[in-house]
PDB file of C-alpha atoms in Angstrom:
ATOM      1  CA  MET A   1     278.092 114.465 175.557  1.00 83.00           C
ATOM      2  CA  ALA A   2     279.117 117.088 178.101  1.00 83.00           C
ATOM      3  CA  LEU A   3     275.833 118.932 177.485  1.00 85.00           C
ATOM      4  CA  VAL A   4     273.812 115.737 177.924  1.00 81.00           C
ATOM      5  CA  LEU A   5     275.723 114.916 181.115  1.00 83.00           C
ATOM      6  CA  VAL A   6     275.024 118.404 182.506  1.00 80.00           C
ATOM      7  CA  LEU A   7     271.332 118.098 181.660  1.00 84.00           C
ATOM      8  CA  TRP A   8     271.139 114.731 183.398  1.00 83.00           C
ATOM      9  CA  MET A   9     272.849 116.183 186.466  1.00 85.00           C
ATOM     10  CA  LEU A  10     270.433 119.112 186.509  1.00 84.00           C
ATOM     11  CA  ALA A  11     267.466 116.740 186.219  1.00 82.00           C
ATOM     12  CA  LEU A  12     268.789 114.552 189.042  1.00 81.00           C
ATOM     13  CA  MET A  13     269.401 117.551 191.280  1.00 82.00           C
ATOM     14  CA  THR A  14     265.876 118.850 190.516  1.00 82.00           C
ATOM     15  CA  ILE A  15     264.359 115.500 191.505  1.00 83.00           C
ATOM     16  CA  MET A  16     266.422 115.402 194.698  1.00 79.00           C
ATOM     17  CA  ALA A  17     265.466 118.967 195.576  1.00 75.00           C
ATOM     18  CA  GLY A  18     261.772 118.242 194.934  1.00 73.00           C
ATOM     19  CA  SER A  19     261.892 115.084 197.056  1.00 73.00           C
ATOM     20  CA  PHE A  20     263.619 116.969 199.890  1.00 67.00           C
ATOM     21  CA  SER A  21     261.046 119.758 199.688  1.00 69.00           C
ATOM     22  CA  LEU A  22     258.166 117.263 199.765  1.00 69.00           C
ATOM     23  CA  THR A  23     259.686 115.500 202.781  1.00 68.00           C
ATOM     24  CA  LEU A  24     260.058 118.789 204.636  1.00 63.00           C
ATOM     25  CA  HIS A  25     256.457 119.720 203.794  1.00 60.00           C
ATOM     26  CA  ARG A  26     255.117 116.400 205.088  1.00 67.00           C
ATOM     27  CA  GLU A  27     257.187 116.596 208.268  1.00 62.00           C
ATOM     28  CA  SER A  28     255.995 120.168 208.800  1.00 60.00           C
ATOM     29  CA  GLU A  29     252.376 119.047 208.454  1.00 55.00           C
ATOM     30  CA  LEU A  30     253.009 116.149 210.853  1.00 56.00           C
ATOM     31  CA  VAL A  31     254.585 118.427 213.457  1.00 52.00           C
ATOM     32  CA  SER A  32     251.756 120.935 213.019  1.00 55.00           C
ATOM     33  CA  GLY A  33     249.175 118.192 213.493  1.00 53.00           C
ATOM     34  CA  ILE A  34     250.902 116.902 216.621  1.00 76.00           C
ATOM     35  CA  ARG A  35     251.145 120.430 218.012  1.00 83.00           C
ATOM     36  CA  GLY A  36     247.470 121.097 217.270  1.00 82.00           C
ATOM     37  CA  ALA A  37     246.389 117.825 218.879  1.00 86.00           C
ATOM     38  CA  ALA A  38     248.502 118.595 221.953  1.00 90.00           C
ATOM     39  CA  GLN A  39     247.013 122.083 222.225  1.00 90.00           C
ATOM     40  CA  ALA A  40     243.476 120.698 221.933  1.00 92.00           C
ATOM     41  CA  ARG A  41     244.244 118.024 224.543  1.00 92.00           C
ATOM     42  CA  ALA A  42     245.672 120.621 226.942  1.00 92.00           C
ATOM     43  CA  LEU A  43     242.591 122.797 226.422  1.00 93.00           C
ATOM     44  CA  ALA A  44     240.279 119.847 227.119  1.00 94.00           C
ATOM     45  CA  GLU A  45     242.214 118.948 230.264  1.00 93.00           C
ATOM     46  CA  GLY A  46     241.929 122.554 231.385  1.00 93.00           C
ATOM     47  CA  GLY A  47     238.167 122.197 231.099  1.00 94.00           C
ATOM     48  CA  ILE A  48     238.198 119.579 233.877  1.00 95.00           C
ATOM     49  CA  TYR A  49     239.790 122.084 236.250  1.00 93.00           C
ATOM     50  CA  TYR A  50     237.496 124.854 234.993  1.00 94.00           C
ATOM     51  CA  ALA A  51     234.520 122.764 236.119  1.00 95.00           C
ATOM     52  CA  MET A  52     235.778 122.229 239.669  1.00 93.00           C
ATOM     53  CA  PRO A  53     235.040 125.713 241.101  1.00 92.00           C
ATOM     54  CA  MET A  54     231.705 125.764 239.255  1.00 94.00           C
ATOM     55  CA  LEU A  55     230.661 122.642 241.186  1.00 93.00           C
ATOM     56  CA  VAL A  56     231.423 124.225 244.576  1.00 89.00           C
ATOM     57  CA  GLU A  57     230.062 127.684 243.748  1.00 90.00           C
ATOM     58  CA  ARG A  58     228.193 128.974 246.796  1.00 89.00           C
ATOM     59  CA  ASP A  59     225.546 130.786 244.774  1.00 92.00           C
ATOM     60  CA  PRO A  60     223.004 128.149 243.669  1.00 87.00           C
ATOM     61  CA  ALA A  61     222.071 130.301 240.665  1.00 87.00           C
ATOM     62  CA  LYS A  62     225.664 130.172 239.398  1.00 91.00           C
ATOM     63  CA  ARG A  63     226.486 126.615 240.447  1.00 91.00           C
ATOM     64  CA  TRP A  64     226.564 124.214 237.508  1.00 93.00           C
ATOM     65  CA  LYS A  65     223.886 121.561 237.158  1.00 89.00           C
ATOM     66  CA  THR A  66     224.998 117.942 237.381  1.00 90.00           C
ATOM     67  CA  ASP A  67     222.434 116.345 235.080  1.00 86.00           C
ATOM     68  CA  GLY A  68     224.461 116.466 231.860  1.00 87.00           C
ATOM     69  CA  THR A  69     223.529 120.030 230.891  1.00 88.00           C
ATOM     70  CA  PRO A  70     226.084 121.229 228.275  1.00 93.00           C
ATOM     71  CA  TYR A  71     228.045 124.351 229.184  1.00 96.00           C
ATOM     72  CA  PRO A  72     229.749 126.001 226.163  1.00 96.00           C
ATOM     73  CA  ILE A  73     232.859 127.929 227.180  1.00 93.00           C
ATOM     74  CA  SER A  74     235.300 130.087 225.187  1.00 92.00           C
ATOM     75  CA  LEU A  75     238.811 129.701 226.550  1.00 85.00           C
ATOM     76  CA  GLY A  76     241.622 131.477 224.742  1.00 82.00           C
ATOM     77  CA  THR A  77     241.103 130.880 221.038  1.00 85.00           C
ATOM     78  CA  GLY A  78     239.354 127.554 221.591  1.00 92.00           C
ATOM     79  CA  ARG A  79     235.843 126.432 222.425  1.00 94.00           C
ATOM     80  CA  LEU A  80     234.823 123.930 225.074  1.00 96.00           C
ATOM     81  CA  VAL A  81     231.644 122.028 225.800  1.00 96.00           C
ATOM     82  CA  ILE A  82     231.610 120.762 229.389  1.00 96.00           C
ATOM     83  CA  ARG A  83     229.053 118.348 230.832  1.00 95.00           C
ATOM     84  CA  VAL A  84     228.798 117.155 234.433  1.00 95.00           C
ATOM     85  CA  LEU A  85     226.851 114.138 235.638  1.00 94.00           C
ATOM     86  CA  ASP A  86     226.348 113.236 239.281  1.00 95.00           C
ATOM     87  CA  GLU A  87     227.346 109.591 239.732  1.00 96.00           C
ATOM     88  CA  GLU A  88     224.241 109.095 241.900  1.00 94.00           C
ATOM     89  CA  GLY A  89     222.212 109.312 238.701  1.00 94.00           C
ATOM     90  CA  LYS A  90     223.895 106.160 237.396  1.00 96.00           C
ATOM     91  CA  LEU A  91     223.539 102.488 238.272  1.00 97.00           C
ATOM     92  CA  ASP A  92     226.402 101.089 240.370  1.00 97.00           C
ATOM     93  CA  MET A  93     227.684  97.796 238.931  1.00 97.00           C
ATOM     94  CA  ASN A  94     228.989  96.682 242.318  1.00 97.00           C
ATOM     95  CA  THR A  95     225.741  97.014 244.250  1.00 96.00           C
ATOM     96  CA  ALA A  96     222.894  96.907 241.706  1.00 97.00           C
ATOM     97  CA  SER A  97     220.383  94.111 242.276  1.00 96.00           C
ATOM     98  CA  ASP A  98     219.764  91.332 239.773  1.00 95.00           C
ATOM     99  CA  ALA A  99     216.443  92.908 238.821  1.00 95.00           C
ATOM    100  CA  ALA A 100     218.017  96.315 238.238  1.00 96.00           C
ATOM    101  CA  LEU A 101     220.778  94.832 236.081  1.00 97.00           C
ATOM    102  CA  ARG A 102     218.289  92.865 234.004  1.00 96.00           C
ATOM    103  CA  GLU A 103     216.160  95.958 233.469  1.00 95.00           C
ATOM    104  CA  LEU A 104     219.199  97.972 232.370  1.00 96.00           C
ATOM    105  CA  PHE A 105     220.304  95.451 229.755  1.00 97.00           C
ATOM    106  CA  LEU A 106     216.763  94.721 228.601  1.00 95.00           C
ATOM    107  CA  GLN A 107     215.970  98.384 227.956  1.00 94.00           C
ATOM    108  CA  VAL A 108     219.352  99.122 226.375  1.00 95.00           C
ATOM    109  CA  THR A 109     219.660  96.052 224.129  1.00 94.00           C
ATOM    110  CA  GLY A 110     216.074  94.789 223.780  1.00 94.00           C
ATOM    111  CA  ASP A 111     217.497  91.252 224.064  1.00 95.00           C
ATOM    112  CA  SER A 112     215.831  89.298 226.889  1.00 94.00           C
ATOM    113  CA  ASP A 113     218.347  86.426 226.624  1.00 95.00           C
ATOM    114  CA  LEU A 114     221.294  88.811 226.937  1.00 95.00           C
ATOM    115  CA  ALA A 115     219.488  90.620 229.763  1.00 95.00           C
ATOM    116  CA  GLN A 116     219.590  87.349 231.730  1.00 94.00           C
ATOM    117  CA  LYS A 117     223.115  86.184 230.902  1.00 96.00           C
ATOM    118  CA  LEU A 118     225.044  89.417 231.439  1.00 97.00           C
ATOM    119  CA  PRO A 119     223.653  90.201 234.926  1.00 97.00           C
ATOM    120  CA  ASP A 120     224.459  86.646 236.062  1.00 97.00           C
ATOM    121  CA  ALA A 121     227.995  86.938 234.679  1.00 97.00           C
ATOM    122  CA  ILE A 122     228.436  90.347 236.334  1.00 97.00           C
ATOM    123  CA  VAL A 123     227.323  89.054 239.745  1.00 97.00           C
ATOM    124  CA  ASP A 124     229.594  85.996 239.375  1.00 97.00           C
ATOM    125  CA  TRP A 125     232.466  88.367 238.645  1.00 97.00           C
ATOM    126  CA  ARG A 126     231.942  90.597 241.682  1.00 96.00           C
ATOM    127  CA  ASP A 127     230.861  88.050 244.324  1.00 95.00           C
ATOM    128  CA  PRO A 128     233.564  86.334 246.449  1.00 94.00           C
ATOM    129  CA  ASP A 129     232.473  82.731 245.824  1.00 93.00           C
ATOM    130  CA  ASP A 130     232.991  80.239 242.996  1.00 92.00           C
ATOM    131  CA  LEU A 131     229.330  79.224 242.751  1.00 94.00           C
ATOM    132  CA  LYS A 132     228.106  79.617 239.183  1.00 94.00           C
ATOM    133  CA  ARG A 133     224.751  81.280 238.671  1.00 94.00           C
ATOM    134  CA  THR A 134     222.246  79.828 236.192  1.00 93.00           C
ATOM    135  CA  SER A 135     223.444  81.878 233.217  1.00 93.00           C
ATOM    136  CA  GLY A 136     226.663  83.114 234.784  1.00 94.00           C
ATOM    137  CA  ALA A 137     230.329  82.244 234.408  1.00 95.00           C
ATOM    138  CA  GLU A 138     232.987  81.122 236.875  1.00 95.00           C
ATOM    139  CA  ARG A 139     236.607  80.037 236.421  1.00 94.00           C
ATOM    140  CA  GLY A 140     235.834  77.030 234.244  1.00 94.00           C
ATOM    141  CA  GLU A 141     233.925  79.045 231.651  1.00 94.00           C
ATOM    142  CA  TYR A 142     236.705  81.637 231.432  1.00 95.00           C
ATOM    143  CA  GLN A 143     239.452  79.012 231.189  1.00 94.00           C
ATOM    144  CA  ALA A 144     237.565  77.270 228.388  1.00 94.00           C
ATOM    145  CA  ILE A 145     238.054  80.321 226.155  1.00 92.00           C
ATOM    146  CA  GLY A 146     241.519  81.205 227.425  1.00 92.00           C
ATOM    147  CA  LYS A 147     240.535  84.185 229.547  1.00 91.00           C
ATOM    148  CA  ALA A 148     241.345  85.066 233.146  1.00 90.00           C
ATOM    149  CA  GLY A 149     238.413  85.519 235.447  1.00 87.00           C
ATOM    150  CA  PRO A 150     236.315  86.118 237.320  1.00 95.00           C
ATOM    151  CA  ARG A 151     238.088  88.393 239.810  1.00 93.00           C
ATOM    152  CA  ASN A 152     235.609  87.645 242.641  1.00 95.00           C
ATOM    153  CA  ARG A 153     235.804  91.202 243.916  1.00 95.00           C
ATOM    154  CA  PRO A 154     234.050  94.516 243.180  1.00 96.00           C
ATOM    155  CA  PHE A 155     234.799  96.312 239.930  1.00 96.00           C
ATOM    156  CA  GLN A 156     237.570  98.872 240.373  1.00 94.00           C
ATOM    157  CA  VAL A 157     236.635 100.881 237.267  1.00 93.00           C
ATOM    158  CA  ALA A 158     233.669 100.629 234.925  1.00 94.00           C
ATOM    159  CA  ASP A 159     235.893  99.602 231.997  1.00 93.00           C
ATOM    160  CA  GLU A 160     236.571  96.333 233.832  1.00 96.00           C
ATOM    161  CA  LEU A 161     233.151  95.159 232.645  1.00 96.00           C
ATOM    162  CA  MET A 162     234.749  94.555 229.254  1.00 95.00           C
ATOM    163  CA  GLU A 163     236.458  91.513 230.810  1.00 95.00           C
ATOM    164  CA  VAL A 164     233.135  89.932 231.840  1.00 96.00           C
ATOM    165  CA  LEU A 165     232.214  86.906 229.760  1.00 95.00           C
ATOM    166  CA  GLY A 166     229.556  87.824 227.205  1.00 94.00           C
ATOM    167  CA  MET A 167     230.172  91.577 227.271  1.00 96.00           C
ATOM    168  CA  THR A 168     230.843  93.111 223.852  1.00 95.00           C
ATOM    169  CA  ALA A 169     232.275  96.488 222.905  1.00 94.00           C
ATOM    170  CA  ALA A 170     228.976  97.477 221.279  1.00 95.00           C
ATOM    171  CA  VAL A 171     226.925  96.728 224.403  1.00 96.00           C
ATOM    172  CA  TYR A 172     229.465  98.373 226.701  1.00 96.00           C
ATOM    173  CA  GLN A 173     229.473 101.587 224.652  1.00 92.00           C
ATOM    174  CA  ARG A 174     225.711 101.791 225.085  1.00 94.00           C
ATOM    175  CA  ILE A 175     225.680 101.254 228.842  1.00 96.00           C
ATOM    176  CA  GLU A 176     228.863 103.187 229.680  1.00 94.00           C
ATOM    177  CA  PRO A 177     227.121 106.585 230.192  1.00 92.00           C
ATOM    178  CA  LEU A 178     224.585 104.892 232.491  1.00 96.00           C
ATOM    179  CA  ILE A 179     226.828 103.019 234.920  1.00 97.00           C
ATOM    180  CA  THR A 180     229.265 103.749 237.750  1.00 96.00           C
ATOM    181  CA  VAL A 181     231.276 101.976 240.436  1.00 96.00           C
ATOM    182  CA  TYR A 182     231.505 104.881 242.880  1.00 95.00           C
ATOM    183  CA  THR A 183     228.160 105.229 244.704  1.00 94.00           C
ATOM    184  CA  GLY A 184     227.836 102.001 246.673  1.00 93.00           C
ATOM    185  CA  ARG A 185     224.043 102.177 246.284  1.00 92.00           C
ATOM    186  CA  ASP A 186     221.458  99.889 244.730  1.00 94.00           C
ATOM    187  CA  GLY A 187     219.466 102.283 242.568  1.00 93.00           C
ATOM    188  CA  ILE A 188     219.679 105.802 241.206  1.00 94.00           C
ATOM    189  CA  ASN A 189     218.697 109.283 242.300  1.00 91.00           C
ATOM    190  CA  PRO A 190     216.232 110.420 239.586  1.00 90.00           C
ATOM    191  CA  ALA A 191     216.977 114.059 240.429  1.00 88.00           C
ATOM    192  CA  LYS A 192     220.531 113.458 239.178  1.00 90.00           C
ATOM    193  CA  ALA A 193     219.815 111.053 236.318  1.00 92.00           C
ATOM    194  CA  SER A 194     220.447 111.904 232.690  1.00 91.00           C
ATOM    195  CA  PRO A 195     217.653 111.663 230.091  1.00 91.00           C
ATOM    196  CA  GLU A 196     219.336 108.457 228.861  1.00 93.00           C
ATOM    197  CA  MET A 197     219.096 106.882 232.319  1.00 94.00           C
ATOM    198  CA  LEU A 198     215.504 108.036 232.697  1.00 93.00           C
ATOM    199  CA  ARG A 199     214.776 106.386 229.361  1.00 92.00           C
ATOM    200  CA  VAL A 200     215.667 103.082 231.003  1.00 93.00           C
ATOM    201  CA  VAL A 201     213.511 103.808 234.062  1.00 92.00           C
ATOM    202  CA  PHE A 202     210.543 104.976 231.977  1.00 91.00           C
ATOM    203  CA  LYS A 203     210.975 102.119 229.467  1.00 89.00           C
ATOM    204  CA  GLY A 204     211.408 104.492 226.544  1.00 88.00           C
ATOM    205  CA  ASP A 205     208.237 106.523 227.181  1.00 88.00           C
ATOM    206  CA  GLU A 206     209.423 109.849 225.715  1.00 91.00           C
ATOM    207  CA  GLY A 207     206.303 111.740 226.807  1.00 90.00           C
ATOM    208  CA  ALA A 208     206.737 110.653 230.425  1.00 88.00           C
ATOM    209  CA  ILE A 209     210.429 111.507 230.284  1.00 90.00           C
ATOM    210  CA  ALA A 210     209.765 115.000 228.940  1.00 92.00           C
ATOM    211  CA  ASP A 211     207.084 115.615 231.571  1.00 91.00           C
ATOM    212  CA  TYR A 212     209.363 114.418 234.388  1.00 90.00           C
ATOM    213  CA  LEU A 213     212.282 116.550 233.169  1.00 90.00           C
ATOM    214  CA  ALA A 214     210.011 119.605 232.986  1.00 90.00           C
ATOM    215  CA  ARG A 215     208.826 119.073 236.560  1.00 89.00           C
ATOM    216  CA  ARG A 216     212.378 118.397 237.735  1.00 87.00           C
ATOM    217  CA  SER A 217     213.669 121.627 236.213  1.00 84.00           C
ATOM    218  CA  VAL A 218     211.371 123.691 238.446  1.00 83.00           C
ATOM    219  CA  ALA A 219     211.636 121.553 241.583  1.00 75.00           C
ATOM    220  CA  ILE A 220     212.665 123.500 244.679  1.00 66.00           C
ATOM    221  CA  GLY A 221     216.145 122.789 245.991  1.00 62.00           C
ATOM    222  CA  GLY A 222     216.942 120.277 243.276  1.00 62.00           C
ATOM    223  CA  ALA A 223     214.677 117.644 244.852  1.00 67.00           C
ATOM    224  CA  ALA A 224     213.321 114.916 242.613  1.00 71.00           C
ATOM    225  CA  PRO A 225     209.604 115.215 241.836  1.00 77.00           C
ATOM    226  CA  PRO A 226     207.483 112.143 242.598  1.00 77.00           C
ATOM    227  CA  MET A 227     207.709 109.353 240.064  1.00 75.00           C
ATOM    228  CA  PRO A 228     204.513 108.640 238.097  1.00 69.00           C
ATOM    229  CA  ALA A 229     202.385 105.873 239.560  1.00 60.00           C
ATOM    230  CA  ASN A 230     203.051 103.546 236.620  1.00 59.00           C
ATOM    231  CA  ARG A 231     206.807 103.790 237.286  1.00 59.00           C
ATOM    232  CA  ALA A 232     206.684 103.446 241.079  1.00 54.00           C
ATOM    233  CA  ASN A 233     207.330  99.682 240.776  1.00 68.00           C
ATOM    234  CA  SER A 234     210.384 100.010 238.526  1.00 80.00           C
ATOM    235  CA  PRO A 235     212.986  97.282 239.210  1.00 90.00           C
ATOM    236  CA  ILE A 236     215.520 100.088 239.526  1.00 93.00           C
ATOM    237  CA  GLN A 237     215.178 101.577 242.997  1.00 91.00           C
ATOM    238  CA  MET A 238     214.877 105.340 243.419  1.00 89.00           C
ATOM    239  CA  THR A 239     217.255 106.794 246.009  1.00 89.00           C
ATOM    240  CA  SER A 240     218.241 110.208 247.351  1.00 85.00           C
ATOM    241  CA  GLY A 241     221.580 111.864 247.960  1.00 81.00           C
ATOM    242  CA  GLY A 242     224.366 112.927 245.672  1.00 81.00           C
ATOM    243  CA  ASP A 243     226.871 115.735 245.151  1.00 86.00           C
ATOM    244  CA  THR A 244     229.698 113.426 246.191  1.00 89.00           C
ATOM    245  CA  ALA A 245     231.191 112.136 242.945  1.00 94.00           C
ATOM    246  CA  TYR A 246     230.839 113.519 239.432  1.00 96.00           C
ATOM    247  CA  SER A 247     231.820 112.477 235.931  1.00 96.00           C
ATOM    248  CA  VAL A 248     233.015 115.459 233.891  1.00 96.00           C
ATOM    249  CA  SER A 249     233.344 115.257 230.119  1.00 95.00           C
ATOM    250  CA  VAL A 250     235.049 117.987 228.107  1.00 96.00           C
ATOM    251  CA  GLU A 251     235.146 118.410 224.323  1.00 95.00           C
ATOM    252  CA  ALA A 252     237.585 120.967 222.891  1.00 95.00           C
ATOM    253  CA  LEU A 253     237.704 122.533 219.418  1.00 94.00           C
ATOM    254  CA  LEU A 254     240.429 124.849 218.087  1.00 93.00           C
ATOM    255  CA  PRO A 255     239.933 127.351 215.221  1.00 92.00           C
ATOM    256  CA  ASP A 256     242.011 125.220 212.842  1.00 87.00           C
ATOM    257  CA  GLY A 257     239.764 122.206 213.454  1.00 88.00           C
ATOM    258  CA  ASP A 258     241.933 120.245 215.908  1.00 90.00           C
ATOM    259  CA  ARG A 259     239.784 118.476 218.509  1.00 92.00           C
ATOM    260  CA  ALA A 260     240.226 116.534 221.724  1.00 94.00           C
ATOM    261  CA  ALA A 261     238.095 115.101 224.507  1.00 95.00           C
ATOM    262  CA  VAL A 262     238.781 114.172 228.118  1.00 95.00           C
ATOM    263  CA  GLU A 263     236.619 112.510 230.756  1.00 95.00           C
ATOM    264  CA  ALA A 264     237.295 112.391 234.505  1.00 96.00           C
ATOM    265  CA  VAL A 265     235.552 111.267 237.680  1.00 96.00           C
ATOM    266  CA  LEU A 266     235.924 113.655 240.609  1.00 95.00           C
ATOM    267  CA  LYS A 267     235.066 113.046 244.256  1.00 93.00           C
ATOM    268  CA  ARG A 268     234.499 115.761 246.841  1.00 89.00           C
ATOM    269  CA  GLN A 269     236.935 115.680 249.729  1.00 84.00           C
ATOM    270  CA  GLN A 270     238.378 117.678 252.603  1.00 71.00           C
ATOM    271  CA  ASN A 271     242.006 116.953 253.386  1.00 65.00           C
ATOM    272  CA  ALA A 272     245.097 118.595 254.805  1.00 53.00           C
ATOM    273  CA  GLN A 273     245.800 120.388 251.532  1.00 64.00           C
ATOM    274  CA  ASN A 274     242.200 121.603 251.426  1.00 66.00           C
ATOM    275  CA  LEU A 275     241.804 120.298 247.881  1.00 72.00           C
ATOM    276  CA  PRO A 276     238.114 120.248 246.913  1.00 84.00           C
ATOM    277  CA  PHE A 277     238.292 117.111 244.747  1.00 91.00           C
ATOM    278  CA  ALA A 278     240.150 113.840 244.429  1.00 90.00           C
ATOM    279  CA  LEU A 279     240.621 112.382 240.965  1.00 90.00           C
ATOM    280  CA  LEU A 280     239.154 108.863 240.775  1.00 92.00           C
ATOM    281  CA  ASN A 281     239.460 108.185 237.058  1.00 93.00           C
ATOM    282  CA  TRP A 282     240.811 109.837 233.905  1.00 93.00           C
ATOM    283  CA  LYS A 283     240.341 108.678 230.331  1.00 91.00           C
ATOM    284  CA  ILE A 284     240.621 109.820 226.738  1.00 90.00           C
ATOM    285  CA  PRO A 285     237.442 108.842 224.829  1.00 87.00           C
ATOM    286  CA  ARG A 286     237.390 108.113 221.129  1.00 76.00           C
ATOM    287  CA  LEU A 287     236.268 111.096 219.045  1.00 75.00           C
ATOM    288  CA  ARG A 288     233.574 110.943 216.408  1.00 61.00           C
ATOM    289  CA  GLU A 289     233.027 113.286 213.481  1.00 55.00           C
ATOM    290  CA  PRO A 290     231.480 116.555 214.717  1.00 52.00           C
ATOM    291  CA  ALA A 291     228.111 117.805 213.556  1.00 41.00           C
ATOM    292  CA  ALA A 292     227.975 121.396 212.300  1.00 43.00           C
ATOM    293  CA  GLY A 293     231.444 122.113 213.635  1.00 42.00           C
ATOM    294  CA  VAL A 294     230.665 121.005 217.184  1.00 44.00           C
ATOM    295  CA  PRO A 295     233.096 118.517 218.752  1.00 46.00           C
ATOM    296  CA  GLY A 296     231.809 115.271 220.127  1.00 50.00           C
ATOM    297  CA  VAL A 297     232.772 111.894 221.492  1.00 47.00           C
ATOM    298  CA  VAL A 298     231.438 108.486 220.599  1.00 42.00           C
ATOM    299  CA  ARG A 299     228.094 107.840 222.228  1.00 41.00           C
ATOM    300  CA  PRO A 300     225.384 105.259 221.541  1.00 35.00           C
TER     301      PRO A 300
END
């Protein structure tokens, strides 16, 4: 009986030791994962500040482009991919005309009914009155579904569009890279627009887009080449100007596979501290699975 009791005690102690060891192993993995995620996040945030001097570089040959060109950077043991987009290449949700808004949603979603309803709801949200547009929504429509709105003021951040009646997460994800609230202009500067924005302007004509991008890449002084005649009457107005506000996206990858992404909107300024940029917005986008070991964020 004493032998059996000793064996049972040994078995119990073995189980307890194994359980303790497993718990320590899991906690160690958890701490390691948290540390790796924090390191990747810090590296990605550092990429935002890395981009700042490259945007004010005096040598035009060294100054970074602001049309979404990816810049791969090795920093410490990690790798970064940094992209900069001039906000003038995006459509401002506070000042875009009805026609421009309809064209945006029509080209992005292909749904003509949605392309009528969402612009009306957006204008009802940002205008100061309580007059409901034909397919729009004012206080009564929001109250009917238990939502607060509209705010009857300009959008403070682009994410506020998610509160507009009729807007879905799927549609917002598709338009998010194409919109801004920081330019105060009705239209876009095609010299600053991304290929995705030009796809809206050129109605998906890939040949015309490629030709325009080729001519833009060799344009003197970064000026926009003339738009083709068949696009001169686009509902989205073509403007000039830029180099005032930028959206910077950074994707970081560590050797052990930890990843992180950060996006920020920067605005040029001159103040008493002589800081080159003011931070207008900062967000952590949702990561997607990388392709061939390259980090990436969710995009349509």
